[in-house]
XYZ file of C-alpha atoms in Angstrom:
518
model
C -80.741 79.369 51.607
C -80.539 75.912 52.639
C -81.063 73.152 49.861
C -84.481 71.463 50.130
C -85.748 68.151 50.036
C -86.465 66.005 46.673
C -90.146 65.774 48.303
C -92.381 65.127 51.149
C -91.046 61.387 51.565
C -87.272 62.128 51.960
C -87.928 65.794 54.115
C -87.164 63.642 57.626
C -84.209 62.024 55.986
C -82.867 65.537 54.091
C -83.601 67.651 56.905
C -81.801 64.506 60.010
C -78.771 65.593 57.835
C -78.571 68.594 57.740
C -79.355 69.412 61.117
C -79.512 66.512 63.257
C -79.987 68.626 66.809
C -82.365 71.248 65.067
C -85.061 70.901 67.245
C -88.032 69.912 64.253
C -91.324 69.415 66.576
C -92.523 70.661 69.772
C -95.833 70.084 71.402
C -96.629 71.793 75.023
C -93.786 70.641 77.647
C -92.293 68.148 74.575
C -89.665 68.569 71.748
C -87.367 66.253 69.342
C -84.728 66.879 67.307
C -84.840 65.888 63.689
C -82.788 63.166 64.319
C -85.130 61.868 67.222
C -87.948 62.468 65.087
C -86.407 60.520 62.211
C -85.971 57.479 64.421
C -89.389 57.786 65.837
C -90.986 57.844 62.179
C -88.876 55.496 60.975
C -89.611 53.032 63.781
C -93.584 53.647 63.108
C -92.814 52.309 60.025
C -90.971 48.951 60.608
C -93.977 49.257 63.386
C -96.405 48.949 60.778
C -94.432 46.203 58.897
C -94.361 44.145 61.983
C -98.385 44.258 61.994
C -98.436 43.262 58.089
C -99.235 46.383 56.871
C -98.819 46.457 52.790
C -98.416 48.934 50.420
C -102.049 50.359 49.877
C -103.310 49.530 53.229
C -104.831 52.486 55.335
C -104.399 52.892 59.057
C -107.004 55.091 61.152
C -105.697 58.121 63.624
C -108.504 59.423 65.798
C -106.854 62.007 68.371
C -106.333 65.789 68.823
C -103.229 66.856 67.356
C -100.191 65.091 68.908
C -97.231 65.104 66.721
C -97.513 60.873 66.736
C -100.247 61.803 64.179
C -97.211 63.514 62.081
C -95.209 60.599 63.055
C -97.305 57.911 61.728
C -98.405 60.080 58.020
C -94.453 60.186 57.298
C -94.323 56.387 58.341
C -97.080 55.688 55.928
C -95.325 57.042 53.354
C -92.220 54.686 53.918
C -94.424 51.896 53.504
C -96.787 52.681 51.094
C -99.828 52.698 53.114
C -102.014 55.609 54.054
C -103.079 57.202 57.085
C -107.010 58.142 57.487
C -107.058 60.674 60.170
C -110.735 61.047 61.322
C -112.396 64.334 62.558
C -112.475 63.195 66.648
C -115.394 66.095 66.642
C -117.802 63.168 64.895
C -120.337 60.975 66.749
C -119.232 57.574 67.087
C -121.619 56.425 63.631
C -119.548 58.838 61.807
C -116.375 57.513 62.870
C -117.552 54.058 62.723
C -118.260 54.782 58.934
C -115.059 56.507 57.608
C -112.718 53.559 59.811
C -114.457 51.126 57.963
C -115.049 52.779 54.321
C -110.968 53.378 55.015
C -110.665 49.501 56.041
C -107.931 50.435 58.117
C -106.378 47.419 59.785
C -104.607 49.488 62.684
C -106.115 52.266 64.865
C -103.965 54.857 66.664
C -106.573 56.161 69.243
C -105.727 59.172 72.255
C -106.725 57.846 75.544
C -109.448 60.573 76.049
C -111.455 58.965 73.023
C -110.689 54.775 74.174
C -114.847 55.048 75.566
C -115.894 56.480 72.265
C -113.796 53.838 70.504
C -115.201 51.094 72.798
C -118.914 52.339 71.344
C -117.743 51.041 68.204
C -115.124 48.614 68.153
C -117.319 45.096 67.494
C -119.032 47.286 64.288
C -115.140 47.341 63.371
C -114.246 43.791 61.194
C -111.064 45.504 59.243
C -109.603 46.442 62.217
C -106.839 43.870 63.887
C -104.908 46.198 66.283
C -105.714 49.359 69.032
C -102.605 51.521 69.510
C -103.201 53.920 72.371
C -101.243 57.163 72.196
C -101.074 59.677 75.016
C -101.713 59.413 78.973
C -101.766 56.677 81.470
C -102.695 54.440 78.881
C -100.360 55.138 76.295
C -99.056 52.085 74.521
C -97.285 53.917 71.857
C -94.099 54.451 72.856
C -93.387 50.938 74.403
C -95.052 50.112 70.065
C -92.523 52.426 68.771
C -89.511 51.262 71.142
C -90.305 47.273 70.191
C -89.039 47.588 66.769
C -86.241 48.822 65.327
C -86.049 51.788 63.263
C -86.689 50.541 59.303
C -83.195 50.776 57.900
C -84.490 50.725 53.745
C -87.587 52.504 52.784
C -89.099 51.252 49.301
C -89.768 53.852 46.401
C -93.159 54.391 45.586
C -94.949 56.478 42.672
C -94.900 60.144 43.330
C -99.332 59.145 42.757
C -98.813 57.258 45.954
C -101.390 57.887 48.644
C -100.093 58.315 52.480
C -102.439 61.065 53.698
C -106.601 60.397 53.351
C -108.242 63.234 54.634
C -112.649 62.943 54.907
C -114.424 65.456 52.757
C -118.305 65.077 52.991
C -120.202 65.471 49.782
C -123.388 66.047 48.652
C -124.810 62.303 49.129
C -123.903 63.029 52.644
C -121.175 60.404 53.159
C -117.631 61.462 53.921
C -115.334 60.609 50.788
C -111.336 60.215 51.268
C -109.176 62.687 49.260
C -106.299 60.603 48.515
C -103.522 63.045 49.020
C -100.037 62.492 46.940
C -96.281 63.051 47.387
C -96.431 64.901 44.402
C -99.382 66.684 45.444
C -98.215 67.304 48.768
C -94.480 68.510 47.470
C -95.769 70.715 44.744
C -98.304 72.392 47.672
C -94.898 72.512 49.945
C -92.788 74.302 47.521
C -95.960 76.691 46.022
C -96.877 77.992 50.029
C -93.306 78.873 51.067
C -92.625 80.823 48.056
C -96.170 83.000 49.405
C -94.891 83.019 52.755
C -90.882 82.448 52.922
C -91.266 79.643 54.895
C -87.759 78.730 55.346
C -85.077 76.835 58.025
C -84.926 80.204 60.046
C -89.471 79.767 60.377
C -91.372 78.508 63.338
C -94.187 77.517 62.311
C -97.252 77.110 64.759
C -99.918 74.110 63.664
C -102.772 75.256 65.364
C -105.729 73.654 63.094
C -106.504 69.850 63.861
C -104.601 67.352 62.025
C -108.011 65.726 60.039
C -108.108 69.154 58.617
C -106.073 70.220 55.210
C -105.204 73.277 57.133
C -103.738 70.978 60.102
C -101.963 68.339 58.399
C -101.150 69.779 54.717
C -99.868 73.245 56.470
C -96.915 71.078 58.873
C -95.848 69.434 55.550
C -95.542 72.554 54.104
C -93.188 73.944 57.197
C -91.651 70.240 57.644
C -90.491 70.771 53.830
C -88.678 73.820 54.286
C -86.907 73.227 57.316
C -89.201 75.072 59.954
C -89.574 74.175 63.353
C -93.155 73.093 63.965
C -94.877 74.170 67.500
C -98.108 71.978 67.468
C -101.389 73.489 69.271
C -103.183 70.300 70.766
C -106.292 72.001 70.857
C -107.321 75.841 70.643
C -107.469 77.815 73.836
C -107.357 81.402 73.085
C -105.327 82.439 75.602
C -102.905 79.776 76.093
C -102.165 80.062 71.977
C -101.783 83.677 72.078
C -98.892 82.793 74.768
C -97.726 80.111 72.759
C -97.570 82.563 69.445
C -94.743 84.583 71.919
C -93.052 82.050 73.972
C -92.038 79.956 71.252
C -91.930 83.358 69.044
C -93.814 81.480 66.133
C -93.128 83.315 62.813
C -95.866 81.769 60.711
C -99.197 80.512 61.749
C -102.139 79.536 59.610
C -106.161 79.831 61.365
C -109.775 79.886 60.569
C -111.398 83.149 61.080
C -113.687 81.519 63.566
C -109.983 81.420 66.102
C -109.303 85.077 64.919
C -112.835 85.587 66.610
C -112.021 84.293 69.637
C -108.550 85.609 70.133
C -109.595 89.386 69.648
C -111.844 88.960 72.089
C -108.669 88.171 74.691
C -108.717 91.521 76.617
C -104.760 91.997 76.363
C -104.400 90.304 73.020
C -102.801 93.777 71.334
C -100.447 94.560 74.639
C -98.040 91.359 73.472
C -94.896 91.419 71.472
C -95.734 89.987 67.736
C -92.734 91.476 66.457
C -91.435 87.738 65.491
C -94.272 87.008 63.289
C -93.768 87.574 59.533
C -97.463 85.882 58.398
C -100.576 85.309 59.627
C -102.232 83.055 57.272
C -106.328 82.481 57.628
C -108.509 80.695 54.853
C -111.387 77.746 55.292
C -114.107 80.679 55.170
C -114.698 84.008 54.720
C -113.043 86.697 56.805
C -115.916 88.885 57.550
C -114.208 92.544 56.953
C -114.838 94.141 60.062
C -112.937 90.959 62.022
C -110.258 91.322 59.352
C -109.565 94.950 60.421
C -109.458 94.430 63.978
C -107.318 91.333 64.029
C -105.002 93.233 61.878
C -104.894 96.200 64.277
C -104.607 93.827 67.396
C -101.591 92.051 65.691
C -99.847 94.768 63.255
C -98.308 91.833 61.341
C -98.553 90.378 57.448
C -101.659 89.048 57.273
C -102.229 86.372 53.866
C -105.298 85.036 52.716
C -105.359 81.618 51.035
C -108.313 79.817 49.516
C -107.896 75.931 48.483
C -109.668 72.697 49.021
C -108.671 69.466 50.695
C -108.568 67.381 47.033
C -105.751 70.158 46.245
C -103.809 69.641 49.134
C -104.338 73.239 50.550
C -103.893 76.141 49.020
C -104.789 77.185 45.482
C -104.984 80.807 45.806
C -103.325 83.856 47.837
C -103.818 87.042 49.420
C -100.829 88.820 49.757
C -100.090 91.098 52.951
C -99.221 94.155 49.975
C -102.985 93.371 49.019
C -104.223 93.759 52.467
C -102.809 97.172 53.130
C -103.677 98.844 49.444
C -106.398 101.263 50.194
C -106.659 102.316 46.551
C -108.319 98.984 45.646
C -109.433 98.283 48.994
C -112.432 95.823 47.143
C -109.458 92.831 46.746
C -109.717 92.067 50.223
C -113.112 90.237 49.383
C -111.263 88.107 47.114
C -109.647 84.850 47.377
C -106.550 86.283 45.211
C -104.430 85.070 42.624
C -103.336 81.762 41.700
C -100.230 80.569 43.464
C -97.115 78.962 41.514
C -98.152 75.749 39.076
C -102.095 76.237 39.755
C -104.401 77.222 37.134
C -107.456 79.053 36.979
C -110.411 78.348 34.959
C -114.102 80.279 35.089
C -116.862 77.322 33.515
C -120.284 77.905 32.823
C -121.177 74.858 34.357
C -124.380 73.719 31.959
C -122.223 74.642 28.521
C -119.119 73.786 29.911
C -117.575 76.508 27.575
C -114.866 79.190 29.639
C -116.331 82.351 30.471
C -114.405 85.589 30.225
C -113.484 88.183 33.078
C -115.805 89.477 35.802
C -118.591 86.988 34.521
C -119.513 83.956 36.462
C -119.235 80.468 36.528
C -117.983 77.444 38.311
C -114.294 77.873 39.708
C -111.900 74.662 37.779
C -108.474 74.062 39.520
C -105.582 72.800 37.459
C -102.292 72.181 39.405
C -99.765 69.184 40.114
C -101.224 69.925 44.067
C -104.468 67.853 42.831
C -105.666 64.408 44.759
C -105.027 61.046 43.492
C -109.087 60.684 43.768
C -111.509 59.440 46.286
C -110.688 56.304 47.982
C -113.300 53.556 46.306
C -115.584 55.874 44.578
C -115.486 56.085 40.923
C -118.611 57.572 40.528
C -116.668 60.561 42.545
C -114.132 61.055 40.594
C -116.361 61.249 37.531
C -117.833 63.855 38.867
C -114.759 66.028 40.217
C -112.603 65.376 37.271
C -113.357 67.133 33.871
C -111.179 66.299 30.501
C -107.459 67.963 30.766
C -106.832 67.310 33.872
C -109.264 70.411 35.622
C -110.492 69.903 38.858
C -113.919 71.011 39.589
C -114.529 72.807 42.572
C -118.201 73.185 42.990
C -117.419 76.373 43.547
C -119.232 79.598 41.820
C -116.576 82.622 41.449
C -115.378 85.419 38.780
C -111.761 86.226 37.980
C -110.980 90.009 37.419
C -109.267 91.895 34.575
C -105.872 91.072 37.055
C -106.293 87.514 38.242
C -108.062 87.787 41.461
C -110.581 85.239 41.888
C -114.086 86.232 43.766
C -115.738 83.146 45.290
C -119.752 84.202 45.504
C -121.031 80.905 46.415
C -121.138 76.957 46.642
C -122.653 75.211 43.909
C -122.248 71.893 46.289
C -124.483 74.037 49.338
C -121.674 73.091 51.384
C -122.007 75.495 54.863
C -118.694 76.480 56.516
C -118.647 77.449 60.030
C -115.884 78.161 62.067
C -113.781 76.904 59.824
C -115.436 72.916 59.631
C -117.087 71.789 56.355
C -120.479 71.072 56.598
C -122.572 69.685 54.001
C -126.613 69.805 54.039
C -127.310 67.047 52.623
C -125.801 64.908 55.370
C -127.637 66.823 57.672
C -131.184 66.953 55.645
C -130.316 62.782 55.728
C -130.537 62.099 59.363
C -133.775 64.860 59.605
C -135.528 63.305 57.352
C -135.812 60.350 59.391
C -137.490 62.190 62.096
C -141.145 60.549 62.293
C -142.784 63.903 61.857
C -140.852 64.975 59.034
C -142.420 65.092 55.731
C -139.659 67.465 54.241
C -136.370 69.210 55.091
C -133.678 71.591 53.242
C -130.878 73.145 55.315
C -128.622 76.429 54.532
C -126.178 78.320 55.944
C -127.023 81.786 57.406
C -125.223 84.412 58.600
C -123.582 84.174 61.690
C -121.152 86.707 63.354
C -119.215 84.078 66.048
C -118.962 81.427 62.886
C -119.579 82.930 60.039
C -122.070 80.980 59.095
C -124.269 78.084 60.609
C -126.930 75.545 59.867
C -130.829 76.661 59.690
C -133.259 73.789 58.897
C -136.544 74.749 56.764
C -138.955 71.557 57.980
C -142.401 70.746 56.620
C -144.190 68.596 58.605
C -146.606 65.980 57.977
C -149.886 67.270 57.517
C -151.827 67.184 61.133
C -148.314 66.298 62.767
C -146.475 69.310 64.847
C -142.945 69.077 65.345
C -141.052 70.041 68.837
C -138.266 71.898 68.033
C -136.063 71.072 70.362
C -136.924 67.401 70.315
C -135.677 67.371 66.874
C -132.314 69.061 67.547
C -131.899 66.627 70.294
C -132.310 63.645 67.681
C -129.848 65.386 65.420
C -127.437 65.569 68.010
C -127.991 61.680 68.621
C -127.104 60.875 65.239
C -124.430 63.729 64.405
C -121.975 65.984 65.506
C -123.063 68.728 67.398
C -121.052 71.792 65.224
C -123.005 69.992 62.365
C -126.690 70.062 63.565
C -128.607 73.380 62.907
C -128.683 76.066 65.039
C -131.784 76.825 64.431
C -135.110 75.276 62.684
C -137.836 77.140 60.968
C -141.051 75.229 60.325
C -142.802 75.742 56.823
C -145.869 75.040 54.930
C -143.713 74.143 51.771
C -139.970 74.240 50.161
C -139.721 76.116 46.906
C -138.744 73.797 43.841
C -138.137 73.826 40.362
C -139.566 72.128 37.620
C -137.649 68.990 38.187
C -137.841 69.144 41.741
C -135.011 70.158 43.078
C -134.763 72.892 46.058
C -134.281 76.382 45.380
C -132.025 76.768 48.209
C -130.910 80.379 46.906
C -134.461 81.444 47.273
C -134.170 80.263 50.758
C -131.397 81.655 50.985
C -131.464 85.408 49.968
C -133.612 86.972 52.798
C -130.782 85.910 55.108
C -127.924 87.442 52.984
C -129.848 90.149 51.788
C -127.036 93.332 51.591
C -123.754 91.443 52.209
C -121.226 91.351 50.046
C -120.965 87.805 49.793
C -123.732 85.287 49.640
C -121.713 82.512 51.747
């Protein structure tokens, strides 16, 4: 097996090397070589330079996945700065917020978003330079050819941020995971041992770039060698033909894509021989969509459960688990730990550790872990506990063996299709609604996504509120995958004695007789 890289930073520089004309990237019609790709990156980064960029600094990428994206992460981490990649599924407020809570001083923007931008550009004061990437517009490669490549990258602390990736929370603003070298290389080195990633892989990054499961997931095949095939955007068809042409051996989706691409009439006619793991994780795998993607594909199929301020994956399925009908049960569960994570079960009022099969908050302990949240203090506080345990807001059990059950979200966060989506955000922008006197939203069961929004609105008293002139000022002021898709009008919200919403009570009528209550 080839020798790896020290770490995330010196994979381009390890891997130009050792195989200079291995082709490294590939995206549709276009491919470079790891030594292309190394003179690309490292031309980003005397790029950046040139613009005054300084160690700490954050630049913005707003674009579906283009392997610039990829380009300008690994530049950031030459130069100490950071690159905020924003969710391009946001409405232009949202986007307008996390460039400036970033204060990124340079934008990378695809042409197809340049009117969105344009929205928002004078409510933009950090920002001194537009970089178009892509189509007729494209600016970036006349950028990248203007400077020569950086000759001497500077050593930074393995604590380092280059990658910020936007996690809502349960104020409702989106809060920057500071991802790590270290974090990044102990994530890298953890995943291929579940998957034997290796120099002989092709990987296929399907899941968009803002995403954990986009950006963290090409590290991890970057790392090891593997030649990365990067999905612009999902078309069910077109990536099922993608998954053969380029005979991908390792792919990671979000149940949501498995979904669709079952539902592709010839989708168990084609040739998966190649692949060696099918990796899926952001949500729940509904069990009847597990079995028939595994009987339209006949591969390896690997379940992984993480979190974005743990770089990816803290837990795994193995295909062995998937196929062992004598304890059939596991494949509601998340797994065991993977390499240098571990596992703790809180109650989360005593704080004590709770014992097997009993319940409690899920506490992640690994090198993988965040720096913290960009600027929030307050944040951290409330994520970090003493010894270095993360806290994942999570509520979950550990069995007699290891494998961790996830049962709910202490945090109400809703995940649908794969996207985090966080009520509170939501209940924010609704509660502004003139007619609005009060407002909780859940997640209910949904068999395309899993799970989506439902809105429980009291209105004021002698006030009645149009449906569906509500969901159209939701959709002025928010995504659309993050407004409800559906609203049900009540007389009152259930609360404790303090006040808070019983959300579970809300809840349980809609997850009545499942086996899981997310």
């Amino acid at each position: 097996m080839a020798e790896l890289p020290n770490d995330i930073v010196s994979l381009v520089e390890h891997w130009q090397r050792v195989m200079p004309d291995r082709e490294a990237v590939r995206c549709g019609d276009q491919s470079w070589t790891w030594a292309q790709f190394a003179d690309r990156i490292r031309r980003n980064a005397a790029g950046q330079l040139a613009a005054g960029l300084r160690p700490g600094d954050r630049v913005a990428y707003l674009d579906k996945n283009n392997p610039a994206c990829l380009e300008t992460t690994l530049a950031c981490a030459l130069v100490g700065t950071a690159n905020a990649v924003v969710n391009f599924r946001l409405a232009a407020g949202e986007i307008s917020y996390i460039i400036n809570d970033a204060q990124a001083q340079v934008v990378f923007v695809g042409t197809e978003f340049l009117p969105l931008l344009a929205k928002i550009r004078d409510e933009l004061p950090t920002v001194r330079q537009v970089i178009v990437v892509g189509g007729e517009q494209d600016e970036y490669e006349d950028w990248l050819a203007a400077h020569e490549p950086l000759a001497d990258a500077a050593k930074f602390p393995d604590d380092q941020c280059f990658l910020q990736l936007y996690t809502s929370g349960t104020t409702g603003f989106p809060k920057g995971a500071m991802l790590t070298n270290r974090g990044l290389t102990a994530h890298a080195i953890a995943t291929a041992r579940m998957t034997e990633v290796g120099p002989d892989s092709v990987a296929m990054v399907a899941m968009p770039l803002f995403h954990v499961g986009g950006s963290a997931w090409c590290l991890v095949a970057m790392f090891n060698g593997a030649r990365a095939v990067v999905v612009r955007e999902i078309n069910p068809v077109a990536l099922l033909d993608e998954l053969v042409e380029q005979r991908v051996s390792h792919a990671f989706l979000v149940p949501a894509v498995f979904g669709f691409l079952v539902q592709v009439p010839d989708v168990a006619e084609r040739d998966y021989s190649h692949i060696r793991a099918l990796l899926y994780g952001a949500s729940p795998m509904p069990l009847p969509l597990l079995r028939r993607s595994m009987a339209a594909f006949d591969v390896d199929f690997f379940q992984v459960y993480g979190m974005t301020e743990a770089s990816g994956a803290v837990t795994f399925l193995g295909a062995e688990d998937h196929r062992d009908l004598a304890n059939e049960h596991r494949m509601t569960s998340a797994g065991k730990a993977v390499d240098g994570v571990e596992l703790a079960i809180v109650d989360p009022v005593s704080g004590e550790h709770v014992g097997p099969d009993e319940p409690g908050e899920v506490w992640v302990r690994t090198a993988q872990l965040m720096a913290g949240y960009w600027h929030r203090p307050e944040a951290d506080a409330a994520a970090f506990a003493p010894d270095g345990w993360l806290r994942s807001g999570d509520v979950g059990h550990l069995d007699a063996d290891g494998y961790l059950y996830i049962a709910d979200r202490i945090k109400d966060m809703i995940i649908s299709g794969g996207e985090n989506i966080y009520p509170a955000e939501i209940e924010r922008v609704l509660a502004e609604y003139p007619d609005v006197a009060d407002v909780a939203v859940i997640g209910v069961p949904s068999e395309k996504w899993g799970e989506v929004g439902k809105a429980m609105v009291v209105p004021v008293p002698g006030k009645e509120i149009d449906v569906d002139a509500l969901l159209a000022y939701c959709r002025e002021h928010l995504a659309g995958f993050k407004c409800p898709a559906s609203v049900t009008i009540v007389s009152e919200l259930p609360r404790n004695a303090t006040g808070k919403v019983l959300k579970r009570q809300l809840r349980e009528p809609f997850w009545a007789g499942r086996e899981r209550a997310v």
